[in-house]
CSV table of C-alpha atoms and ligand atoms in Angstrom, one decimal:
chain,number,residue,atom,x,y,z
A,155,MET,CA,-18.0,-2.1,-3.9
A,156,MET,CA,-19.3,-2.9,-0.4
A,157,LEU,CA,-20.3,0.7,0.1
A,158,LEU,CA,-22.3,0.8,-3.1
A,159,GLN,CA,-24.2,-2.3,-2.2
A,160,ALA,CA,-25.0,-0.9,1.2
A,161,LEU,CA,-26.3,2.2,-0.4
A,162,ALA,CA,-28.4,0.2,-2.9
A,163,LEU,CA,-29.9,-1.7,-0.1
A,164,ALA,CA,-30.6,1.5,2.0
A,165,ILE,CA,-32.3,3.1,-1.0
A,166,SER,CA,-34.6,0.2,-1.5
A,167,LEU,CA,-35.8,0.0,2.1
A,168,MET,CA,-38.7,2.0,3.6
A,169,GLU,CA,-38.8,5.2,1.8
A,170,SER,CA,-41.2,8.0,0.9
A,171,TRP,CA,-41.7,11.3,-0.8
A,172,VAL,CA,-41.7,14.1,1.8
A,173,LEU,CA,-42.9,17.7,1.4
A,174,ASP,CA,-40.0,20.0,0.8
A,175,ASP,CA,-40.5,23.6,-0.3
A,176,SER,CA,-36.9,24.4,-1.2
A,177,ASP,CA,-36.4,25.5,-4.8
A,178,PRO,CA,-36.2,22.9,-7.6
A,179,VAL,CA,-32.6,22.5,-9.0
A,180,TYR,CA,-33.7,24.7,-11.9
A,181,GLN,CA,-36.8,26.9,-12.3
A,182,PRO,CA,-39.8,25.7,-14.4
A,183,GLY,CA,-39.5,27.0,-17.9
A,184,SER,CA,-35.9,28.2,-17.4
A,185,CYS,CA,-34.0,25.6,-19.2
A,186,PRO,CA,-33.7,26.0,-23.0
A,187,PHE,CA,-32.5,22.4,-23.5
A,188,LEU,CA,-35.7,20.7,-22.7
A,189,ASP,CA,-37.8,18.8,-25.2
A,190,ASP,CA,-41.3,20.3,-25.5
A,191,ALA,CA,-42.6,16.9,-24.5
A,192,PHE,CA,-41.1,17.4,-21.0
A,193,ASN,CA,-41.6,21.1,-20.6
A,194,CYS,CA,-45.0,21.0,-18.8
A,195,PHE,CA,-44.6,24.5,-17.4
A,196,ASN,CA,-44.2,26.1,-20.8
A,197,ASN,CA,-47.0,23.9,-22.2
A,198,GLY,CA,-49.4,25.5,-19.7
A,199,ARG,CA,-49.5,23.0,-16.8
A,200,PRO,CA,-51.1,25.3,-14.1
A,201,ASP,CA,-50.2,23.6,-10.8
A,202,LEU,CA,-46.7,23.3,-9.4
A,203,ASP,CA,-47.4,21.0,-6.5
A,204,TYR,CA,-45.6,18.2,-8.2
A,205,LEU,CA,-42.3,20.1,-7.5
A,206,ARG,CA,-42.8,20.2,-3.8
A,207,TYR,CA,-41.6,16.7,-3.0
A,208,ARG,CA,-38.2,15.2,-2.2
A,209,TRP,CA,-37.3,11.6,-2.1
A,210,LYS,CA,-36.3,10.4,1.3
A,211,PRO,CA,-35.0,6.9,1.7
A,212,HIS,CA,-35.4,5.7,5.3
A,213,GLY,CA,-32.4,5.7,7.5
A,214,CYS,CA,-30.1,7.0,4.7
A,215,HIS,CA,-29.3,10.6,3.9
A,216,ILE,CA,-29.0,11.5,0.3
A,217,PRO,CA,-26.9,14.6,-0.1
A,218,ARG,CA,-28.6,17.4,-2.0
A,219,PHE,CA,-27.6,17.7,-5.7
A,220,ASP,CA,-24.6,20.0,-5.9
A,221,GLY,CA,-24.1,21.1,-9.5
A,222,ARG,CA,-20.7,22.7,-8.8
A,223,GLN,CA,-19.4,19.7,-7.1
A,224,MET,CA,-20.7,17.4,-9.8
A,225,LEU,CA,-19.1,19.6,-12.5
A,226,ARG,CA,-15.8,19.4,-10.7
A,227,MET,CA,-16.0,15.7,-10.7
A,228,LEU,CA,-17.0,15.6,-14.3
A,229,ARG,CA,-14.1,17.9,-15.4
A,230,GLY,CA,-12.4,16.4,-18.5
A,231,LYS,CA,-14.9,13.5,-18.6
A,232,ARG,CA,-17.4,12.1,-20.9
A,233,MET,CA,-20.7,10.8,-19.7
A,234,VAL,CA,-23.2,9.0,-21.9
A,235,PHE,CA,-26.8,7.9,-21.5
A,236,VAL,CA,-27.7,5.0,-23.6
A,237,GLY,CA,-31.3,3.8,-23.8
A,238,ASP,CA,-34.9,4.9,-24.4
A,239,SER,CA,-36.8,8.1,-23.9
A,240,LEU,CA,-36.9,7.7,-20.1
A,241,ASN,CA,-33.2,7.9,-20.2
A,242,ARG,CA,-33.5,10.9,-22.4
A,243,ASN,CA,-35.8,12.4,-19.7
A,244,MET,CA,-33.0,11.8,-17.1
A,245,TRP,CA,-30.3,13.1,-19.4
A,246,GLN,CA,-32.1,16.4,-20.0
A,247,SER,CA,-32.8,16.7,-16.3
A,248,LEU,CA,-29.0,16.4,-15.5
A,249,VAL,CA,-28.0,18.8,-18.3
A,250,CYS,CA,-30.5,21.4,-17.0
A,251,ALA,CA,-29.4,20.8,-13.3
A,252,LEU,CA,-25.7,21.3,-14.2
A,253,ARG,CA,-26.5,24.3,-16.3
A,254,GLU,CA,-27.6,26.1,-13.2
A,255,SER,CA,-24.1,26.0,-11.8
A,256,VAL,CA,-22.3,27.2,-14.9
A,257,GLU,CA,-21.5,30.9,-14.8
A,258,ASN,CA,-21.5,31.7,-18.5
A,259,LYS,CA,-24.4,29.7,-19.8
A,260,SER,CA,-23.7,30.4,-23.4
A,261,ARG,CA,-20.6,28.3,-23.1
A,262,ILE,CA,-22.7,25.1,-23.2
A,263,PHE,CA,-23.0,23.8,-26.7
A,264,GLN,CA,-25.5,21.4,-28.1
A,265,ILE,CA,-24.4,19.1,-30.9
A,266,GLU,CA,-27.1,17.3,-32.7
A,267,GLY,CA,-26.3,14.0,-34.2
A,268,ARG,CA,-28.5,14.5,-37.3
A,269,ARG,CA,-26.5,17.4,-38.5
A,270,GLU,CA,-23.1,17.0,-37.1
A,271,PHE,CA,-22.5,13.3,-37.2
A,272,ARG,CA,-25.0,12.1,-39.8
A,273,THR,CA,-26.1,9.5,-37.4
A,274,ARG,CA,-29.5,8.9,-36.0
A,275,GLY,CA,-30.2,9.4,-32.4
A,276,PHE,CA,-27.0,10.9,-31.0
A,277,TYR,CA,-27.1,14.1,-29.1
A,278,SER,CA,-24.4,15.8,-27.1
A,279,PHE,CA,-24.0,18.7,-24.7
A,280,ASN,CA,-20.6,20.2,-24.3
A,281,PHE,CA,-19.8,22.1,-21.1
A,282,VAL,CA,-16.8,24.0,-22.5
A,283,ASP,CA,-15.5,25.5,-19.3
A,284,TYR,CA,-15.3,22.0,-17.8
A,285,ASN,CA,-14.2,20.2,-20.9
A,286,CYS,CA,-16.9,17.8,-20.3
A,287,SER,CA,-19.6,16.3,-22.5
A,288,ILE,CA,-22.9,14.7,-21.6
A,289,ASP,CA,-24.4,12.7,-24.4
A,290,PHE,CA,-27.5,10.7,-25.2
A,291,VAL,CA,-27.5,7.7,-27.6
A,292,LYS,CA,-30.9,6.4,-28.5
A,293,SER,CA,-31.1,2.6,-28.1
A,294,PRO,CA,-34.5,1.7,-26.8
A,295,PHE,CA,-33.9,-2.1,-26.6
A,296,LEU,CA,-30.1,-2.0,-26.3
A,297,VAL,CA,-30.1,-4.8,-28.8
A,298,GLN,CA,-30.4,-4.4,-32.5
A,299,GLU,CA,-33.6,-3.6,-34.3
A,300,TRP,CA,-33.6,-4.9,-37.7
A,301,ARG,CA,-35.8,-3.8,-40.6
A,302,SER,CA,-35.8,-5.6,-43.9
A,303,SER,CA,-38.1,-6.6,-46.8
A,304,ASP,CA,-38.8,-10.1,-47.9
A,305,ARG,CA,-38.8,-11.2,-51.6
A,306,ARG,CA,-42.3,-9.9,-52.1
A,307,GLY,CA,-41.3,-6.6,-50.7
A,308,ASN,CA,-43.2,-6.9,-47.4
A,309,ARG,CA,-41.6,-5.0,-44.6
A,310,ARG,CA,-40.3,-7.0,-41.8
A,311,GLU,CA,-39.3,-5.9,-38.3
A,312,ARG,CA,-37.1,-8.1,-36.1
A,313,LEU,CA,-35.3,-7.7,-32.9
A,314,ARG,CA,-31.9,-9.4,-32.8
A,315,LEU,CA,-31.5,-10.6,-29.3
A,316,ASP,CA,-28.0,-11.7,-29.9
A,317,MET,CA,-26.6,-8.5,-31.2
A,318,ILE,CA,-25.9,-5.3,-29.3
A,319,GLN,CA,-27.3,-2.3,-31.2
A,320,THR,CA,-24.4,-1.1,-33.4
A,321,PRO,CA,-23.6,2.2,-31.8
A,322,SER,CA,-23.7,5.2,-34.1
A,323,PHE,CA,-20.4,6.1,-32.5
A,324,ASN,CA,-18.2,4.7,-29.9
A,325,TYR,CA,-19.1,5.3,-26.4
A,326,HIS,CA,-17.5,2.3,-24.7
A,327,ASP,CA,-14.6,4.3,-23.5
A,328,ALA,CA,-16.7,7.1,-21.8
A,329,ASP,CA,-16.0,7.7,-18.2
A,330,ILE,CA,-19.6,7.1,-17.1
A,331,ILE,CA,-22.3,5.3,-18.9
A,332,ILE,CA,-25.9,5.1,-17.8
A,333,PHE,CA,-28.0,2.4,-19.6
A,334,ASN,CA,-31.6,1.6,-19.4
A,335,THR,CA,-34.2,-0.4,-21.3
A,336,GLY,CA,-37.8,-1.3,-20.3
A,337,HIS,CA,-40.7,0.5,-21.7
A,338,TRP,CA,-40.4,-0.7,-25.3
A,339,TRP,CA,-40.6,-4.3,-24.1
A,340,THR,CA,-44.2,-3.6,-23.0
A,341,HIS,CA,-45.3,-2.3,-26.3
A,342,GLN,CA,-47.7,-4.5,-28.2
A,343,LYS,CA,-45.5,-5.5,-31.1
A,344,THR,CA,-43.0,-6.7,-28.6
A,345,TYR,CA,-45.1,-8.7,-26.2
A,346,LYS,CA,-47.2,-10.2,-29.0
A,347,GLY,CA,-43.8,-11.0,-30.4
A,348,LYS,CA,-44.9,-13.5,-33.2
A,349,ASN,CA,-41.9,-13.9,-35.5
A,350,TYR,CA,-40.4,-10.8,-34.0
A,351,PHE,CA,-37.5,-12.0,-32.0
A,352,GLN,CA,-34.4,-13.4,-33.7
A,353,GLU,CA,-31.3,-15.1,-32.4
A,354,GLY,CA,-28.7,-15.9,-35.0
A,355,ARG,CA,-30.6,-17.4,-37.9
A,356,ARG,CA,-33.4,-18.5,-35.7
A,357,VAL,CA,-36.6,-16.5,-35.7
A,358,TYR,CA,-38.9,-17.4,-32.8
A,359,ASN,CA,-42.4,-18.1,-33.8
A,360,ARG,CA,-43.3,-17.2,-30.3
A,361,LEU,CA,-41.2,-16.2,-27.4
A,362,GLU,CA,-42.3,-15.0,-24.0
A,363,VAL,CA,-41.3,-11.4,-23.7
A,364,ASN,CA,-39.5,-11.8,-20.3
A,365,GLU,CA,-37.4,-14.6,-21.9
A,366,ALA,CA,-36.5,-12.3,-24.8
A,367,TYR,CA,-35.7,-9.5,-22.3
A,368,GLN,CA,-33.4,-11.8,-20.5
A,369,LYS,CA,-31.6,-12.9,-23.7
A,370,ALA,CA,-31.2,-9.3,-24.7
A,371,LEU,CA,-29.8,-8.3,-21.3
A,372,ARG,CA,-27.3,-11.2,-21.4
A,373,THR,CA,-26.1,-10.0,-24.8
A,374,TRP,CA,-25.7,-6.5,-23.3
A,375,ALA,CA,-23.9,-7.9,-20.3
A,376,LYS,CA,-21.5,-9.9,-22.4
A,377,TRP,CA,-20.8,-6.8,-24.5
A,378,VAL,CA,-20.2,-4.7,-21.4
A,379,ASP,CA,-17.9,-7.3,-19.8
A,380,SER,CA,-15.8,-7.6,-23.0
A,381,ASN,CA,-15.8,-4.0,-24.3
A,382,ILE,CA,-15.7,-1.8,-21.2
A,383,ASN,CA,-12.6,-1.1,-19.2
A,384,ARG,CA,-14.0,-1.5,-15.7
A,385,SER,CA,-11.1,0.4,-14.1
A,386,HIS,CA,-11.9,3.4,-16.3
A,387,THR,CA,-15.6,3.4,-16.8
A,388,ARG,CA,-18.4,3.6,-14.1
A,389,VAL,CA,-21.5,1.7,-15.3
A,390,PHE,CA,-25.0,2.5,-14.1
A,391,PHE,CA,-28.4,1.0,-15.1
A,392,GLY,CA,-31.6,2.9,-14.7
A,393,GLY,CA,-34.5,0.7,-13.5
A,394,TYR,CA,-38.0,0.6,-14.7
A,395,SER,CA,-39.9,3.9,-14.4
A,396,ALA,CA,-43.6,3.5,-13.5
A,397,SER,CA,-46.5,4.7,-15.7
A,398,HIS,CA,-49.9,5.7,-14.5
A,399,PHE,CA,-52.5,5.4,-17.2
A,400,ARG,CA,-56.0,5.2,-15.6
A,401,ARG,CA,-59.0,3.7,-17.3
A,402,GLY,CA,-57.2,2.6,-20.5
A,403,LYS,CA,-53.8,2.3,-22.0
A,404,TRP,CA,-51.7,5.0,-23.6
A,405,ASP,CA,-53.5,4.5,-26.9
A,406,SER,CA,-57.0,3.7,-25.6
A,407,GLY,CA,-57.9,6.8,-23.6
A,408,GLY,CA,-55.8,6.2,-20.5
A,409,HIS,CA,-55.2,9.4,-18.5
A,410,CYS,CA,-53.5,11.0,-15.6
A,411,HIS,CA,-54.3,14.7,-16.0
A,412,GLU,CA,-56.4,15.0,-12.9
A,413,GLU,CA,-53.6,13.7,-10.6
A,414,ARG,CA,-52.2,16.3,-8.2
A,415,GLN,CA,-50.7,14.3,-5.5
A,416,PRO,CA,-48.5,11.2,-5.1
A,417,ILE,CA,-49.9,7.9,-4.0
A,418,THR,CA,-49.7,7.6,-0.2
A,419,ASN,CA,-51.2,4.2,0.3
A,420,ASP,CA,-48.6,1.5,-0.5
A,421,THR,CA,-51.2,-1.1,-1.4
A,422,GLN,CA,-51.9,1.0,-4.6
A,423,LEU,CA,-48.4,0.4,-5.9
A,424,LYS,CA,-47.9,-2.1,-8.6
A,425,PRO,CA,-45.7,-5.1,-7.7
A,426,TYR,CA,-42.0,-4.9,-8.5
A,427,PRO,CA,-41.7,-6.0,-12.2
A,428,LEU,CA,-40.4,-9.4,-13.1
A,429,MET,CA,-38.3,-7.6,-15.7
A,430,MET,CA,-36.3,-5.8,-13.0
A,431,LYS,CA,-35.8,-9.1,-11.1
A,432,ILE,CA,-34.3,-10.5,-14.3
A,433,LEU,CA,-32.1,-7.4,-14.6
A,434,GLU,CA,-30.9,-7.8,-11.0
A,435,SER,CA,-30.0,-11.4,-11.7
A,436,VAL,CA,-28.1,-10.6,-14.9
A,437,ILE,CA,-26.2,-7.8,-13.3
A,438,SER,CA,-25.2,-10.0,-10.4
A,439,GLU,CA,-23.5,-12.4,-12.7
A,440,MET,CA,-21.4,-9.7,-14.5
A,441,LYS,CA,-17.7,-9.1,-14.1
A,442,THR,CA,-18.2,-5.4,-14.4
A,443,PRO,CA,-19.7,-3.7,-11.3
A,444,VAL,CA,-23.0,-2.1,-12.4
A,445,PHE,CA,-24.7,0.3,-10.1
A,446,TYR,CA,-28.5,-0.2,-10.4
A,447,LEU,CA,-30.6,2.9,-9.9
A,448,ASN,CA,-33.6,1.2,-8.4
A,449,ILE,CA,-36.3,3.8,-9.3
A,450,THR,CA,-39.3,1.6,-9.8
A,451,ARG,CA,-40.9,2.0,-6.4
A,452,MET,CA,-40.0,5.7,-6.1
A,453,THR,CA,-41.7,6.5,-9.4
A,454,GLY,CA,-44.6,4.2,-8.6
A,455,TYR,CA,-45.8,6.8,-6.1
A,456,ARG,CA,-45.7,9.7,-8.5
A,457,LYS,CA,-48.9,9.6,-10.5
A,458,ASP,CA,-48.9,13.4,-10.3
A,459,GLY,CA,-45.6,13.9,-12.1
A,460,HIS,CA,-46.4,13.1,-15.7
A,461,PRO,CA,-46.9,15.5,-18.6
A,462,SER,CA,-50.4,14.1,-19.3
A,463,VAL,CA,-52.1,16.7,-21.6
A,464,TYR,CA,-49.2,19.2,-21.1
A,465,ARG,CA,-47.0,17.2,-23.4
A,466,LYS,CA,-47.3,19.7,-26.2
A,467,PRO,CA,-47.5,23.5,-26.3
A,468,ASP,CA,-50.6,23.4,-28.5
A,469,VAL,CA,-53.8,24.0,-26.5
A,470,HIS,CA,-55.8,21.8,-28.8
A,471,GLN,CA,-53.8,18.9,-27.4
A,472,ARG,CA,-55.4,19.6,-24.1
A,473,THR,CA,-58.9,18.7,-25.1
A,474,PRO,CA,-60.2,15.5,-23.5
A,475,GLY,CA,-59.7,12.3,-25.5
A,476,ILE,CA,-56.3,13.3,-26.8
A,477,ILE,CA,-53.5,10.9,-26.2
A,478,GLN,CA,-51.9,11.7,-22.8
A,479,ASP,CA,-48.4,11.0,-21.6
A,480,CYS,CA,-48.5,9.2,-18.3
A,481,SER,CA,-45.1,7.5,-18.8
A,482,HIS,CA,-42.5,10.3,-19.1
A,483,TRP,CA,-42.1,13.0,-16.5
A,484,CYS,CA,-42.4,16.8,-16.4
A,485,LEU,CA,-39.1,18.6,-16.0
A,486,PRO,CA,-38.2,19.9,-13.6
A,487,GLY,CA,-39.7,16.9,-11.8
A,488,VAL,CA,-39.2,13.3,-10.8
A,489,PRO,CA,-36.1,12.6,-12.9
A,490,ASP,CA,-34.2,15.3,-11.0
A,491,SER,CA,-34.4,12.9,-8.0
A,492,TRP,CA,-32.9,10.1,-10.1
A,493,ASN,CA,-29.9,12.4,-10.7
A,494,GLU,CA,-29.8,13.1,-7.0
A,495,LEU,CA,-29.4,9.3,-6.5
A,496,PHE,CA,-26.9,9.2,-9.3
A,497,TYR,CA,-25.0,12.1,-7.7
A,498,ALA,CA,-24.9,10.3,-4.3
A,499,ALA,CA,-23.8,7.0,-6.0
A,500,TYR,CA,-21.1,8.7,-8.0
A,501,LEU,CA,-19.8,10.5,-4.9
A,502,LEU,CA,-19.5,7.2,-3.2
A,503,SER,CA,-17.9,5.4,-6.2
A,504,HIS,CA,-15.4,8.3,-6.4
A,505,HIS,CA,-14.6,7.8,-2.8
A,506,ASP,CA,-14.4,4.0,-3.3
A,507,LEU,CA,-12.0,4.3,-6.2
A,508,SER,CA,-9.6,6.7,-4.5
A,509,SER,CA,-9.5,5.0,-1.2
B,844,NAG,C1,-35.4,-2.5,-5.7
B,844,NAG,O1,-36.6,-2.1,-5.1
B,844,NAG,C2,-37.6,-3.1,-5.0
B,844,NAG,C3,-38.8,-2.4,-4.5
B,844,NAG,O2,-38.6,-1.5,-3.5
B,844,NAG,C4,-37.1,-4.2,-4.1
B,844,NAG,O3,-38.1,-5.2,-4.0
B,844,NAG,C5,-35.8,-4.8,-4.7
B,844,NAG,O4,-35.3,-5.8,-3.9
B,844,NAG,C6,-34.8,-3.7,-4.9
B,844,NAG,N1,-33.6,-4.2,-5.6
B,844,NAG,C7,-32.4,-4.1,-5.1
B,844,NAG,C8,-31.3,-4.7,-5.8
B,844,NAG,O5,-32.1,-3.5,-4.0
B,845,NAG,C1,-10.3,17.5,-22.3
B,845,NAG,O1,-10.6,16.2,-21.8
B,845,NAG,C2,-10.0,15.2,-22.6
B,845,NAG,C3,-10.4,13.8,-22.1
B,845,NAG,O2,-11.8,13.7,-22.1
B,845,NAG,C4,-8.5,15.3,-22.6
B,845,NAG,O3,-7.9,14.4,-23.5
B,845,NAG,C5,-8.1,16.7,-23.1
B,845,NAG,O4,-6.7,16.9,-22.9
B,845,NAG,C6,-8.8,17.8,-22.3
B,845,NAG,N1,-8.6,19.1,-22.8
B,845,NAG,C7,-8.2,20.1,-22.0
B,845,NAG,C8,-8.0,21.4,-22.7
B,845,NAG,O5,-8.1,20.0,-20.8
B,846,NAG,C1,-19.9,34.1,-22.5
B,846,NAG,O1,-19.4,33.2,-23.5
B,846,NAG,C2,-19.7,33.7,-24.8
B,846,NAG,C3,-19.3,32.6,-25.8
B,846,NAG,O2,-18.0,32.1,-25.5
B,846,NAG,C4,-18.9,35.0,-25.0
B,846,NAG,O3,-19.1,35.5,-26.3
B,846,NAG,C5,-19.3,36.0,-23.9
B,846,NAG,O4,-18.5,37.2,-24.0
B,846,NAG,C6,-19.2,35.4,-22.5
B,846,NAG,N1,-19.8,36.3,-21.6
B,846,NAG,C7,-19.2,36.7,-20.5
B,846,NAG,C8,-20.0,37.6,-19.6
B,846,NAG,O5,-18.1,36.3,-20.2
B,847,NAG,C1,-8.1,0.6,-18.3
B,847,NAG,O1,-8.1,1.8,-17.6
B,847,NAG,C2,-7.0,2.0,-16.7
B,847,NAG,C3,-7.3,3.2,-15.9
B,847,NAG,O2,-7.7,4.3,-16.7
B,847,NAG,C4,-5.8,2.1,-17.6
B,847,NAG,O3,-4.7,2.3,-16.7
B,847,NAG,C5,-5.6,0.8,-18.4
B,847,NAG,O4,-4.5,1.0,-19.2
B,847,NAG,C6,-6.8,0.6,-19.2
B,847,NAG,N1,-6.7,-0.7,-19.9
B,847,NAG,C7,-6.9,-0.9,-21.2
B,847,NAG,C8,-6.8,-2.3,-21.7
B,847,NAG,O5,-7.1,0.0,-21.9
B,848,NAG,C1,-55.1,1.5,1.4
B,848,NAG,O1,-55.8,0.8,0.3
B,848,NAG,C2,-56.4,-0.4,0.7
B,848,NAG,C3,-56.9,-1.0,-0.6
B,848,NAG,O2,-57.3,-0.1,-1.6
B,848,NAG,C4,-57.5,-0.1,1.7
B,848,NAG,O3,-58.1,-1.4,2.1
B,848,NAG,C5,-56.8,0.5,2.9
B,848,NAG,O4,-57.9,0.9,3.9
B,848,NAG,C6,-56.1,1.8,2.6
B,848,NAG,N1,-55.3,2.3,3.7
B,848,NAG,C7,-55.4,3.5,4.1
B,848,NAG,C8,-54.6,3.9,5.3
B,848,NAG,O5,-56.0,4.4,3.5
């Protein structure tokens, strides 16, 4: 694990987005597997400058993403993303990047949970020629959301900090799992958390959101340590991805549609979130080695990479005043770089395991 730690360190030191005019790993508008919400090119985003940057950690070379090599490493394997829609963003980026290297592209099958498995929020892509599947499981908090009604029939929502979200299907034996959770903890119902967090029978009248986050992560960590075979499964955790709403929040007119370039002045970056320090400390106490994809700062620069008004194909959505998306990312785009980091880390962990 020494190598991995060294890489993590290198990735977090002195780094920047550099101009790079080589082709993106897949062409804008070319991948049929993208959600509309991420498909900025098809939704009419006119500029492509946001595709001209490559992430360059200082004093450390990240190999270019090599889809063929990655597919060879994934042969016969199952990889699962578990988390929120930012992880979904990363999952689709990886599927589209790998698709480029598959000769017969109609031999990639999409299986949708709703139809095939009658479960909510499970999606799978099967790369038949590589006997490999890359799945997404929706679990925005990792712990269990709980909806019920009281005796008067009032709906109640609770978050069970002591229970991992019951998976709609088993993924603990996958070969690679990439978890994340972050953005939902900043939503209003969460941080105003009155009578929202529950642990055992105890419902907290008030609980600081960071404390709740820590409890949830500990629950997750315990579950991973006791359910995941660490000689079989590589575990990754995606860090907090930055948002860039200007002059308002997501629901109060915040916007980013005028952004065409990354931030270049470090003083404009937001401080490293306390939530991620909590994550680092929980991970460091685990028995299972977890590779942390530390993407907070790298995304912090990229105010130009969000779908903004190009989150839907409908032109009416582009009129000013409409809710903009300044949290997710256009694809191709920023999450392709997360997968480049993942690729580098996975190459190393392969090397680590076999040496
Ligand atoms: C992650 O990156 C942030 C900001 O660059 C840094 O402060 C933090 O120490 C990094 N964490 C790790 C585990 O390297
Ligand atoms: C496909 O991979 C699974 C493991 O994920 C393995 O059990 C199975 O034998 C493989 N099938 C073929 C045809 O290689
Ligand atoms: C590609 O795969 C599909 C589905 O398996 C098959 O019908 C088609 O013939 C293949 N095309 C080529 C060129 O091999
Ligand atoms: C854990 O995985 C290793 C390597 O695949 C395997 O040899 C071992 O039997 C597994 N242990 C359990 C308890 O399943
Ligand atoms: C960076 O921003 C800070 C504060 O906004 C400002 O004082 C400083 O002059 C800027 N530096 C450069 C190189 O533009």
